[in-house]
Amino acid sequence: MAHVSIDDGNLIVEIEGLDRLWALKSRLTIPLAHVRGATADPGIVREPKGLRSLGTYVPGVITAGTFHVDGERVFWDVQDPAKAVVIQLSDERYARLVVQVPDPRATVALVEDALPH
């Protein structure tokens, strides 16, 4: 599970609990200028993950860590697809962050409202 917040012009993703171990990350900080948007997307877990470089993948149980697919680096931390949020990035190490959050709708609203329009 991840906690997403906005602080001082940055998107902060805090990886919580044992997911820190599975994902091999505890925190990601992304400038809001590099965030393109966010969507709740439970179906994303059915898409190909690509090659895992760091992290854990047990199909149907957990996807956590860094994966490479179609020439892009994607960070995953999802166990419950119903709570998956996809955050699209540009000019960053990762092209997308796919994270499980407690309230997908609220997280998407938080990210979208923080973006310049």
Coordinates of C-alpha atoms in Angstrom, one line a residue:
M1 CA 0.0 0.0 0.0
A2 CA 1.2 3.5 -0.7
H3 CA 0.3 6.9 0.7
V4 CA 0.3 9.8 -1.9
S5 CA 0.6 13.4 -0.8
I6 CA 1.6 16.8 -2.3
D7 CA 4.2 18.8 -0.5
D8 CA 6.2 21.9 -1.6
G9 CA 5.6 21.4 -5.4
N10 CA 6.3 17.7 -5.2
L11 CA 4.3 14.5 -5.5
I12 CA 5.3 12.2 -2.6
V13 CA 4.6 8.5 -2.7
E14 CA 5.4 6.8 0.6
I15 CA 5.5 3.0 0.4
E16 CA 4.1 1.5 3.6
G17 CA 4.5 -1.7 5.7
L18 CA 6.1 -4.8 4.2
D19 CA 5.6 -3.3 0.7
R20 CA 8.8 -1.4 1.3
L21 CA 10.6 -4.8 1.3
W22 CA 8.8 -6.2 -1.7
A23 CA 9.2 -3.0 -3.8
L24 CA 12.7 -2.3 -2.6
K25 CA 11.7 1.4 -2.2
S26 CA 10.3 3.4 0.7
R27 CA 9.6 6.8 -0.9
L28 CA 9.4 8.5 -4.4
T29 CA 9.5 12.2 -4.8
I30 CA 8.4 13.6 -8.2
P31 CA 8.2 17.3 -9.1
L32 CA 4.6 18.2 -10.0
A33 CA 5.9 19.7 -13.2
H34 CA 6.7 16.1 -14.3
V35 CA 3.3 14.6 -13.4
R36 CA 0.9 14.4 -16.4
G37 CA -2.1 13.0 -14.5
A38 CA -3.6 10.2 -12.5
T39 CA -6.4 7.7 -13.0
A40 CA -8.0 4.9 -11.0
D41 CA -7.5 1.8 -13.1
P42 CA -8.3 -1.6 -11.6
G43 CA -7.8 -3.3 -15.0
I44 CA -4.1 -2.3 -15.2
V45 CA -3.1 -5.4 -13.3
R46 CA -4.1 -7.5 -16.3
E47 CA -1.6 -5.7 -18.6
P48 CA 1.8 -7.2 -19.2
K49 CA 4.3 -6.2 -16.5
G50 CA 7.4 -6.7 -18.7
L51 CA 10.7 -7.6 -17.2
R52 CA 11.2 -7.3 -13.5
S53 CA 14.5 -5.6 -12.6
L54 CA 14.0 -5.1 -8.9
G55 CA 11.1 -6.2 -6.7
T56 CA 8.6 -8.9 -6.3
Y57 CA 6.1 -10.5 -8.6
V58 CA 3.7 -13.3 -7.5
P59 CA 0.8 -13.4 -10.1
G60 CA -2.5 -12.7 -8.5
V61 CA -0.9 -11.8 -5.2
I62 CA 1.6 -8.9 -5.4
T63 CA 3.4 -6.8 -8.0
A64 CA 6.0 -4.5 -6.4
G65 CA 9.1 -2.9 -7.7
T66 CA 10.6 -1.8 -11.0
F67 CA 9.5 -3.3 -14.3
H68 CA 10.5 -2.6 -17.9
V69 CA 7.8 -2.9 -20.6
D70 CA 7.8 -1.4 -24.1
G71 CA 11.0 0.5 -23.4
E72 CA 9.6 2.2 -20.3
R73 CA 10.4 1.8 -16.7
V74 CA 7.3 1.4 -14.5
F75 CA 7.1 1.3 -10.7
W76 CA 4.5 -1.0 -9.2
D77 CA 3.1 -1.5 -5.7
V78 CA -0.3 -3.3 -6.0
Q79 CA -1.9 -6.2 -4.2
D80 CA -5.6 -5.3 -4.6
P81 CA -6.4 -4.3 -8.2
A82 CA -9.6 -2.5 -7.0
K83 CA -7.4 0.1 -5.3
A84 CA -4.9 0.7 -8.2
V85 CA -4.0 4.2 -9.3
V86 CA -1.8 5.0 -12.3
I87 CA 0.2 8.2 -12.2
Q88 CA 1.6 9.2 -15.6
L89 CA 5.0 11.0 -15.6
S90 CA 7.2 12.8 -18.1
D91 CA 11.0 13.4 -17.9
E92 CA 11.4 11.1 -15.0
R93 CA 13.1 7.8 -14.2
Y94 CA 9.7 6.1 -14.3
A95 CA 7.1 6.6 -17.1
R96 CA 4.3 5.5 -14.7
L97 CA 3.7 4.7 -11.1
V98 CA 1.1 2.1 -10.5
V99 CA 0.3 2.0 -6.8
Q100 CA -2.4 0.7 -4.4
V101 CA -3.9 3.4 -2.3
P102 CA -6.7 3.4 0.4
D103 CA -9.0 5.6 -1.6
P104 CA -8.4 5.7 -5.4
R105 CA -10.9 8.5 -6.1
A106 CA -9.5 10.8 -3.4
T107 CA -5.9 10.1 -4.6
V108 CA -6.8 10.9 -8.2
A109 CA -8.6 14.1 -7.2
L110 CA -5.6 15.1 -5.0
V111 CA -3.1 14.7 -7.9
E112 CA -5.3 16.2 -10.5
D113 CA -6.2 19.2 -8.4
A114 CA -2.5 19.9 -7.7
L115 CA -1.6 20.0 -11.4
P116 CA -1.4 23.4 -13.2
H117 CA -4.3 23.7 -15.6

